[in-house]
Short mmCIF file of C-alpha atoms in Angstrom, two decimals:
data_model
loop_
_atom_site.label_atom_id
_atom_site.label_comp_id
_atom_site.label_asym_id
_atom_site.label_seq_id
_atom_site.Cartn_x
_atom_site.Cartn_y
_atom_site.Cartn_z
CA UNK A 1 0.00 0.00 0.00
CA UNK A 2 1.03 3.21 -0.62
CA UNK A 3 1.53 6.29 1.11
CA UNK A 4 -1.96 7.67 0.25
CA UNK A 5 -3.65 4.86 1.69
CA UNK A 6 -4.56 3.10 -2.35
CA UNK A 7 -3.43 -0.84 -2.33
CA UNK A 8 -0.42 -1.36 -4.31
CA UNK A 9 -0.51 -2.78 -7.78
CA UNK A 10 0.54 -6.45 -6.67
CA UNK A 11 -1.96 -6.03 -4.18
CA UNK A 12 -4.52 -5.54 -6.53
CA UNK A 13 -2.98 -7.94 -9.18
CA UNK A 14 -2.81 -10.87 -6.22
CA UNK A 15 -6.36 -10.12 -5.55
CA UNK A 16 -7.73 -10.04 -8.94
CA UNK A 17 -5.80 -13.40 -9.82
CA UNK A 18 -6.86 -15.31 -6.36
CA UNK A 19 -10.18 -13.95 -7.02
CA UNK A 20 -10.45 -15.43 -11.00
CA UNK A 21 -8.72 -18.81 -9.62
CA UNK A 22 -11.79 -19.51 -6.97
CA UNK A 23 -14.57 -18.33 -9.64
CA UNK A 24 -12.87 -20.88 -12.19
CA UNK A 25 -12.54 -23.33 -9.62
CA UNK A 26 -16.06 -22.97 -8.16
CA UNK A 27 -16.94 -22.97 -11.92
CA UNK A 28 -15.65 -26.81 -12.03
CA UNK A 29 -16.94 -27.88 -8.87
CA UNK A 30 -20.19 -27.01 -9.65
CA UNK A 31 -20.09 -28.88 -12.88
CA UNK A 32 -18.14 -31.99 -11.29
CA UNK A 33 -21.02 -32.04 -8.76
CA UNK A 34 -23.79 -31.85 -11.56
CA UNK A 35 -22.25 -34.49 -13.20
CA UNK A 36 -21.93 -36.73 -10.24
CA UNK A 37 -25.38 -36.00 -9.22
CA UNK A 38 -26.65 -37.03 -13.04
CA UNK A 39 -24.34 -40.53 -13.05
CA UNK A 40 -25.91 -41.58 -9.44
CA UNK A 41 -29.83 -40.70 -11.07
CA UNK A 42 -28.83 -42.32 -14.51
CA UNK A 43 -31.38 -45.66 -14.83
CA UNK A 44 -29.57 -49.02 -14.25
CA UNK A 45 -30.52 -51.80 -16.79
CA UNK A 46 -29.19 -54.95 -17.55
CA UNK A 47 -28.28 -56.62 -20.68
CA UNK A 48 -30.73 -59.34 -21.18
CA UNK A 49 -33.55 -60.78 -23.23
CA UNK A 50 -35.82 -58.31 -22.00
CA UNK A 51 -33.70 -55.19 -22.97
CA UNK A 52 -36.22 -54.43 -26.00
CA UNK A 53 -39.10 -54.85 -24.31
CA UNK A 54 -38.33 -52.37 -21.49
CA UNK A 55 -37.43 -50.10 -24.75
CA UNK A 56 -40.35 -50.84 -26.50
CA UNK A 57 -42.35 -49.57 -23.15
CA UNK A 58 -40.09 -46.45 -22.59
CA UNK A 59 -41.36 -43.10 -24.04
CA UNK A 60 -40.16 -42.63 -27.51
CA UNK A 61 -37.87 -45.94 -27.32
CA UNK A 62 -35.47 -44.21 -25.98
CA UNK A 63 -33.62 -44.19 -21.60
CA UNK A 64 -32.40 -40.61 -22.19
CA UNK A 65 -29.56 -41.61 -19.14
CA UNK A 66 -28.71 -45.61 -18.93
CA UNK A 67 -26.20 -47.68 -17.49
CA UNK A 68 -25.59 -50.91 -19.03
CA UNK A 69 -22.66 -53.38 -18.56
CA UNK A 70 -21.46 -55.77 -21.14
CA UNK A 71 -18.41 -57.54 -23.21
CA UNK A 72 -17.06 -56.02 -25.95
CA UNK A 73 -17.20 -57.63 -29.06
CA UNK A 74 -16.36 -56.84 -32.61
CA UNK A 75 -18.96 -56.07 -35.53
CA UNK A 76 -16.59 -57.19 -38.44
CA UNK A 77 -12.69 -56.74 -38.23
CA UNK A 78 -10.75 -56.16 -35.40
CA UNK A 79 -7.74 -54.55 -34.84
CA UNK A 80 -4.14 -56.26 -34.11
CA UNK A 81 -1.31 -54.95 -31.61
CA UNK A 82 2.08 -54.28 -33.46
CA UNK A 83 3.95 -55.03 -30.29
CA UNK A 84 1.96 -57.96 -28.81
CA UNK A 85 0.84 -61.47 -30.56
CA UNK A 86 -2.41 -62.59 -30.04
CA UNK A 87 -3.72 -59.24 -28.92
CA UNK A 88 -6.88 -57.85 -30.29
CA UNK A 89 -8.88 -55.54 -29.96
CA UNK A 90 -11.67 -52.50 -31.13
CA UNK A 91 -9.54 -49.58 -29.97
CA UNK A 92 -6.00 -49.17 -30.28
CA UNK A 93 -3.90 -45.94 -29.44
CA UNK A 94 -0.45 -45.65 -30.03
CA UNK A 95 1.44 -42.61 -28.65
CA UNK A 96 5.15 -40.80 -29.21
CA UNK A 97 5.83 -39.46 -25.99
CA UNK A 98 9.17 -36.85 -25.25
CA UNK A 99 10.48 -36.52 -21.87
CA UNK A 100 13.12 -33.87 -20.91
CA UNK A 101 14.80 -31.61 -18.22
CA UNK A 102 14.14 -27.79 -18.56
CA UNK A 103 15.79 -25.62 -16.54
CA UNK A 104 13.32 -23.17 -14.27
CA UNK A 105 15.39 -19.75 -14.14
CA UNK A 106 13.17 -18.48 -11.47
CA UNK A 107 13.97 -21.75 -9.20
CA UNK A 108 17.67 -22.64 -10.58
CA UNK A 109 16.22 -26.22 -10.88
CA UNK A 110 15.85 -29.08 -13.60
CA UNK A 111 12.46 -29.74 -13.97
CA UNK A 112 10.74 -33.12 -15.45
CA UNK A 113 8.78 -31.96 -18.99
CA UNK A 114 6.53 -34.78 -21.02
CA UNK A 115 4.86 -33.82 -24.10
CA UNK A 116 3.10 -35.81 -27.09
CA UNK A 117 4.65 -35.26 -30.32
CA UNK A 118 2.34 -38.13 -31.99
CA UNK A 119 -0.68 -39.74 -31.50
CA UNK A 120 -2.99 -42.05 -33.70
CA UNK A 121 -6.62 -43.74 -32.46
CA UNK A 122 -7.91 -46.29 -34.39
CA UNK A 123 -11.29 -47.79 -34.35
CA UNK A 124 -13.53 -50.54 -35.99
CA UNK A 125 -17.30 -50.51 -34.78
CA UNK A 126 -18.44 -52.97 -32.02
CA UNK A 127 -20.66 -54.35 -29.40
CA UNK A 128 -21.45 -54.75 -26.09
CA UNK A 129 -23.01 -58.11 -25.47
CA UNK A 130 -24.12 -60.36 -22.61
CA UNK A 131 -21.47 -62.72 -20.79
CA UNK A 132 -23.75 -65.04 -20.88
CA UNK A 133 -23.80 -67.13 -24.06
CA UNK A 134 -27.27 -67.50 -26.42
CA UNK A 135 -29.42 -64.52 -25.55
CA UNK A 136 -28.79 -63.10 -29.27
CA UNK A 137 -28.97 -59.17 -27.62
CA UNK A 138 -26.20 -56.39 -29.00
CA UNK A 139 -25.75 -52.88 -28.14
CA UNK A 140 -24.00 -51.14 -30.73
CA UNK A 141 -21.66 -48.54 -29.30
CA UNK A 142 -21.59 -45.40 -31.13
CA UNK A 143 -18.91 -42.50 -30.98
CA UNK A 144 -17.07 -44.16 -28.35
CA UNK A 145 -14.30 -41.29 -28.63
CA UNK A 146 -16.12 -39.01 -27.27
CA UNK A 147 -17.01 -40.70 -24.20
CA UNK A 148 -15.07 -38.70 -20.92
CA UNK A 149 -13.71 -42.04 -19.38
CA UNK A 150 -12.51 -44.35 -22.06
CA UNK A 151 -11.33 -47.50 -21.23
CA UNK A 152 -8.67 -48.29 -22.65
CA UNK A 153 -5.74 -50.88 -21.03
CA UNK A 154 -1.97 -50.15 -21.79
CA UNK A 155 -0.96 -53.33 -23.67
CA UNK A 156 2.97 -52.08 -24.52
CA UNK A 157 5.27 -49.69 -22.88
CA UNK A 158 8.50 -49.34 -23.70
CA UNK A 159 11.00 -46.06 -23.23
CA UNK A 160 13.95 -46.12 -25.76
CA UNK A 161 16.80 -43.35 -23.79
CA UNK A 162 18.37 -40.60 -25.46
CA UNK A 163 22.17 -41.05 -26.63
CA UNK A 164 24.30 -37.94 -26.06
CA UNK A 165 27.51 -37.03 -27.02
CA UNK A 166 29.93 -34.44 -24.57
CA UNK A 167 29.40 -32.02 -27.43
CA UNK A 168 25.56 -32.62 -26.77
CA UNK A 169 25.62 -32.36 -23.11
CA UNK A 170 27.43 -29.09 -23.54
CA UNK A 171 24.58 -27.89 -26.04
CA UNK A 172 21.83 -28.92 -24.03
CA UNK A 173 23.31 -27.03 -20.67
CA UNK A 174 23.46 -24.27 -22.75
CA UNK A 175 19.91 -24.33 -24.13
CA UNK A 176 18.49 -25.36 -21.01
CA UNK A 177 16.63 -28.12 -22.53
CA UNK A 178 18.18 -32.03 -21.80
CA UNK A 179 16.35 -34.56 -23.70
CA UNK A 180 15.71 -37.65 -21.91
CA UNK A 181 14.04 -39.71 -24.71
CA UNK A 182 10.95 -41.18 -26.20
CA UNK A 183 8.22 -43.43 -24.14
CA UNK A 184 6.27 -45.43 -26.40
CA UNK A 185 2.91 -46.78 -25.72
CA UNK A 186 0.34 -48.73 -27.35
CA UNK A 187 -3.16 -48.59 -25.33
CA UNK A 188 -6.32 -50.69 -26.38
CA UNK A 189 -9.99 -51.54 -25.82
CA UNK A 190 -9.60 -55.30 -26.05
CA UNK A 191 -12.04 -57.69 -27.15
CA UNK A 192 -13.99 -59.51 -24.61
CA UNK A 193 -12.97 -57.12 -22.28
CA UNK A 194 -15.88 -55.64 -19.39
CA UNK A 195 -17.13 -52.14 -20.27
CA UNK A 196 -19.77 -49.95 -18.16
CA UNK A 197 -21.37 -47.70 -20.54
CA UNK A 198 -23.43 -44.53 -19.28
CA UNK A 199 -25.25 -42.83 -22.22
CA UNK A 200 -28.52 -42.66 -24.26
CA UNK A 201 -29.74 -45.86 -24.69
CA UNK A 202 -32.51 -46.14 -28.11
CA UNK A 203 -34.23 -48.93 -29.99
CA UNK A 204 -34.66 -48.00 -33.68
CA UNK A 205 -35.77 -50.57 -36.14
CA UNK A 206 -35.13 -53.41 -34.13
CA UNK A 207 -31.25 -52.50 -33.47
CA UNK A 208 -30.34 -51.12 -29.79
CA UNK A 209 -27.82 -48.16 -29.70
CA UNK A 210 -25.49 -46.75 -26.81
CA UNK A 211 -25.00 -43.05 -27.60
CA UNK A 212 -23.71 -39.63 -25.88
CA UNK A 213 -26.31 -38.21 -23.92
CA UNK A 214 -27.99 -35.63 -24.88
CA UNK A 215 -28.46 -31.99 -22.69
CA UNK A 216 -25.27 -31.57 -21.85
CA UNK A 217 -25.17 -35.17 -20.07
CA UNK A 218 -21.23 -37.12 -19.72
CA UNK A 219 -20.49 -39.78 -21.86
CA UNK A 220 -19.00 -42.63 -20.15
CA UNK A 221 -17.30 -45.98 -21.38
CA UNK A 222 -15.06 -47.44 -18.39
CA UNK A 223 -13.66 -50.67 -17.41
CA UNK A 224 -14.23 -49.73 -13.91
CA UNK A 225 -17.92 -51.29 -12.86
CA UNK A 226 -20.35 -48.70 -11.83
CA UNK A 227 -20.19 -47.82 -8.51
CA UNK A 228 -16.24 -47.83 -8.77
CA UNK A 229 -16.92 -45.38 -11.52
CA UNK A 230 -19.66 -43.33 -9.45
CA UNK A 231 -17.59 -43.21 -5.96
CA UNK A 232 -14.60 -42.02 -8.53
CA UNK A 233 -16.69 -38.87 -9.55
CA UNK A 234 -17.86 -38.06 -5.76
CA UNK A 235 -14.09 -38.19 -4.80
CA UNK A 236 -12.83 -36.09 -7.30
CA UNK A 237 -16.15 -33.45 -6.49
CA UNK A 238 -14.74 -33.52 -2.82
CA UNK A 239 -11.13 -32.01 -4.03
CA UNK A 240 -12.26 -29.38 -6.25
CA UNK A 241 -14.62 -27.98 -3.32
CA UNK A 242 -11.28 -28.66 -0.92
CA UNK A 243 -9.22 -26.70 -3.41
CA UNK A 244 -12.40 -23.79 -4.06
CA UNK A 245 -12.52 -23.80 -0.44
CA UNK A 246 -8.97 -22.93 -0.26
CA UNK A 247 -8.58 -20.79 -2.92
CA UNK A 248 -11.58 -18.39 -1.52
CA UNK A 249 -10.48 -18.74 1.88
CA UNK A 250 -6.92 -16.79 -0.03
CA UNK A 251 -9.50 -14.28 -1.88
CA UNK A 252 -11.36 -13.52 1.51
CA UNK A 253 -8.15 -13.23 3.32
CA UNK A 254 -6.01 -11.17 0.52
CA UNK A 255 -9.23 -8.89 0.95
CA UNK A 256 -9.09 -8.55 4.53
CA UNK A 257 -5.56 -7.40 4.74
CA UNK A 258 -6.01 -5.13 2.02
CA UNK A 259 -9.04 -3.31 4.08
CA UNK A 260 -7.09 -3.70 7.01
CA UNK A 261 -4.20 -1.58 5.87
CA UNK A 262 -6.47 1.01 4.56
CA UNK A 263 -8.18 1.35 7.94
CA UNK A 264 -5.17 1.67 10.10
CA UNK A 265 -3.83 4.19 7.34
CA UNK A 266 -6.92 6.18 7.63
CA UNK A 267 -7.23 6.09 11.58
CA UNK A 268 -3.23 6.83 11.69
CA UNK A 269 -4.05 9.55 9.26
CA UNK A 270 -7.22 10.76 11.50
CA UNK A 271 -4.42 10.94 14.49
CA UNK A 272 -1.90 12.75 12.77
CA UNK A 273 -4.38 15.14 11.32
CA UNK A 274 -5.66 15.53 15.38
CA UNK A 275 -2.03 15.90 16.41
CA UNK A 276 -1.26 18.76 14.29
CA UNK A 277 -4.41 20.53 15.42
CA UNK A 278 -3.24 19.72 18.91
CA UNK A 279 0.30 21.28 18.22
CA UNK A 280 -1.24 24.11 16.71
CA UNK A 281 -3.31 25.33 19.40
CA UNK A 282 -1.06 24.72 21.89
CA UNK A 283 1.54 26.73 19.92
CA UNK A 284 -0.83 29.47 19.14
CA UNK A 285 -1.31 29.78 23.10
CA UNK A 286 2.10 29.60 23.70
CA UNK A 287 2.71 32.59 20.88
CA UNK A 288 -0.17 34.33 22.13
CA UNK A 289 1.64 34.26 26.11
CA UNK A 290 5.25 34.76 25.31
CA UNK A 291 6.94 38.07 24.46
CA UNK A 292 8.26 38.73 21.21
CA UNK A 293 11.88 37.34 21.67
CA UNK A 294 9.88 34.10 23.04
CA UNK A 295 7.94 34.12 19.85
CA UNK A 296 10.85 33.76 17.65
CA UNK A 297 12.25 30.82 19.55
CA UNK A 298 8.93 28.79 19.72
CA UNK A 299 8.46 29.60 15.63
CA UNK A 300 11.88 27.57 15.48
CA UNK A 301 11.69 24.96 17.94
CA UNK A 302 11.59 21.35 17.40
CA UNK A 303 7.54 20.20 16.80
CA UNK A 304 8.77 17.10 18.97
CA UNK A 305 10.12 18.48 22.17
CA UNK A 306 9.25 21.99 21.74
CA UNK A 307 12.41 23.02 23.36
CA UNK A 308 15.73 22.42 21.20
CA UNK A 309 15.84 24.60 17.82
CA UNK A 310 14.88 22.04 14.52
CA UNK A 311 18.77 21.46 13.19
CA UNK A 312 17.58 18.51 10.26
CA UNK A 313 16.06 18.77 6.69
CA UNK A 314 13.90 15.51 5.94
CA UNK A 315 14.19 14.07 2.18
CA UNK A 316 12.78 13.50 0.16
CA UNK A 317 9.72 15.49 1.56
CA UNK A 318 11.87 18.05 2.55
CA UNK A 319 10.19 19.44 5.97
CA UNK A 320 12.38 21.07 8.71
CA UNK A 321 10.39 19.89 11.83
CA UNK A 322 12.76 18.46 14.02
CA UNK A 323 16.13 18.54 16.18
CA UNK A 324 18.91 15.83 15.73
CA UNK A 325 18.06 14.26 19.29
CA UNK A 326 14.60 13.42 18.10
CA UNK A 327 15.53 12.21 14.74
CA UNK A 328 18.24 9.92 16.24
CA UNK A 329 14.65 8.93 18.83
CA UNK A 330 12.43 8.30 16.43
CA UNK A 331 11.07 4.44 15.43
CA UNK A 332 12.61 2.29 13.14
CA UNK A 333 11.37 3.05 10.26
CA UNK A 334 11.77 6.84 10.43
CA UNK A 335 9.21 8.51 9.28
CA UNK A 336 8.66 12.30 9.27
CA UNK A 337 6.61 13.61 12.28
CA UNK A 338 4.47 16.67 9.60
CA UNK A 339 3.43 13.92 6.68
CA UNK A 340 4.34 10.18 7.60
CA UNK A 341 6.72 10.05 4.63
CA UNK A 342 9.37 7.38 5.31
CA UNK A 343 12.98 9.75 5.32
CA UNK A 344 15.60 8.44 3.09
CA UNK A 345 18.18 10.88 4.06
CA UNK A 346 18.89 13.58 6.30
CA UNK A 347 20.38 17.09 5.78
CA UNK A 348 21.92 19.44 8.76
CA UNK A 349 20.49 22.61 8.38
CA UNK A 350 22.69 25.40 9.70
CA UNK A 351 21.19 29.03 10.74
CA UNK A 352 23.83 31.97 9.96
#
C-alpha cells in the first residue's frame, strides 16, 4: 500500500488473480457435482432378453440416461497390436511421448517436462453383449471417442533413452533443454474385455444403440464397474470444493488485509491530522503568552520536544520539523513527524 492509503498494484494484481482462480474453480466444482449427481440418477438396466421390451415400453424408445454393462465384441474386423501377438482388440492408441529436463530460471532447478509429439486412435465398430452365451442381444456402441472415461488398457510400454555425445551435453546445458528420450505406448480396448457404458440408450428398427447423452449429459465408457466409476466422480467433487474452499479462503483473506491496511492508514491519518491541530493550538497559546523574543524561539523549535531549535532537513519530503536528538529517537522506520513520509536521508540545516 502506498503512502496515500490506495493498495499497491501487486496487491490488486494478487487479488484479482486469487479472485479469478476460486470463480474458475467454483466454476468446475459445480459442474463436477452436476455431473456426479446425473451418473448416481442415470437408470440401471441390464443386458438381457428383455432389454427391447423395457425399450419398446419407454417413451419414444429411448432411456435418455442408462447404465448398461457388457463384453465387448467386434462387428466385423478387429484390430491387431504391433507389439503384442495374439492381442486384439476394437480400440488401439499408439502414442510418441518426449520426456526432458528444462531448466526453471526463477527456481535454478531441472524440472521433469513430457509432451506428445504423436498420436494415432484407431477404431472398428463394435458391441457390447451379454457374458452369458445364447441370448442373441447387441448394443452397438456409437462414438465411443467421445465418451469422458474411455477404457482403454496399456498393452505395450517401452521407453527407448536418449544417446548424447559431450558435445551434446554441452549444447543442451546451454539451451536449457536435456532430452531424456521417447516413451512409447500402445493402449487398447480389447475384445472380450468388461465395459460400463453410461449414455442414451434407443431402440430404432429393431437394433439397440449406446449413444452420448444428450443436454449436456457425460459420456462414459469405463472398465471400472459402476459404482467404482460413481464413488470415482464423488471423490474427485470432494477435491475441487477442498481446493475452491482454499482458494476463496486466499481471496477472503487477501481482501481482509487489504481493508485492514487502509483502515489503520486512515485512523493513523485521523491521528496525525488531530495531532497537528493539537500542536497548533497549543503553539498558538504559547505565541499568544510569550513576548516577542519568546515568539521567535517557539516559531523555530523542534515540533517534537518543543524546546531544542529544529537542526535537520527531511528528504525527500523536505520538511524542517525536528532537532537531531529526536531524529536519532524516532522508530525504526523513520518517518517524518508533519506527513508520515518514510525519510531516506537527512540534511543538517545550519542558521547563519
Amino acid at each position: 500500500m502506498d503512502t496515500s492509503g490506495r493498495p499497491s498494484a501487486v496487491q490488486l494484481i494478487l487479488l484479482g488473480t486469487s479472485s479469478a482462480v476460486a470463480a474458475a474453480l467454483y466454476s468446475v466444482y459445480r459442474h463436477k457435482v452436476q455431473a456426479a449427481r446425473e451418473l448416481k440418477g442415470a437408470k440401471k438396466i441390464h443386458l438381457g432378453e428383455d432389454l427391447k421390451s423395457i425399450l419398446t415400453d419407454a417413451p419414444g424408445k429411448c432411456v435418455p440416461y442408462a447404465v448398461i454393462e457388457g463384453a465387448v465384441r467386434s462387428v466385423k474386423e478387429t484390430l491387431n497390436s504391433q507389439f503384442v501377438e495374439n492381442c486384439k482388440g476394437v480400440i488401439q492408441r499408439l502414442t510418441l511421448q518426449e520426456h526432458k529436463m528444462v531448466w526453471n530460471r526463477t527456481t535454478h532447478l531441472w524440472n521433469d517436462c513430457e509432451k506428445i509429439i504423436h498420436q494415432r486412435t484407431n477404431t472398428v465398430p463394435f458391441d457390447l453383449v451379454p457374458h452369458e452365451e445364447g441370448t442373441g442381444v447387441a448394443v452397438r456402441v456409437l462414438k465411443p471417442l467421445d465418451s469422458a472415461d474411455l477404457g482403454l488398457e496399456t498393452v505395450y510400454e517401452k521407453f527407448h533413452p536418449t544417446i548424447q555425445s559431450f558435445t551434446d551435453v554441452i549444447g543442451h546445458y546451454i539451451s536449457g533443454e536435456r532430452p531424456k528420450g521417447i516413451q512409447e505406448t500402445e493402449e487398447m480396448l480389447k475384445v472380450g474385455a468388461t465395459i460400463t457404458g453410461v449414455g442414451e440408450l434407443v431402440l430404432d428398427n429393431n437394433s439397440i444403440r449406446l449413444q452420448p447423452p444428450k443436454q449436456g449429459l457425460q459420456y462414459y465408457l469405463s472398465s471400472q464397474d459402476f459404482d467404482t466409476l460413481l464413488q470415482r466422480q464423488e471423490s474427485s467433487v470432494k477435491l475441487w470444493k477442498i481446493l475452491t474452499v482454499i482458494f476463496g479462503f486466499a481471496t477472503c483473506a487477501t481482501l481482509f488485509f487489504i481493508l485492514r491496511r487502509q483502515y489503520l492508514h486512515r485512523r493513523e491519518r485521523q491521528r496525525m491530522k488531530q495531532m497537528q491541530e493539537e500542536f497548533r493550538l497549543h503553539e498558538a497559546r504559547l505565541l499568544g503568552a510569550a513576548t516577542e523574543e519568546e515568539r521567535e524561539t517557539l516559531k523555530n523549535a523542534c515540533v517534537v520536544c518543543l524546546s531544542s531549535v529544529k537542526s535537520c532537513v527531511f528528504l525527500e519530503c523536505g520538511h524542517v520539523c525536528s532537532c537531531s536528538e529526536c531524529y536519532q529517537a524516532l522508530p525504526e522506520p523513520k518517518k517524518c513527524p508533519i506527513c508520515r513520509q518514510e525519510i531516506v536521508r537527512v540534511v543538517p540545516l545550519y542558521n547563519s
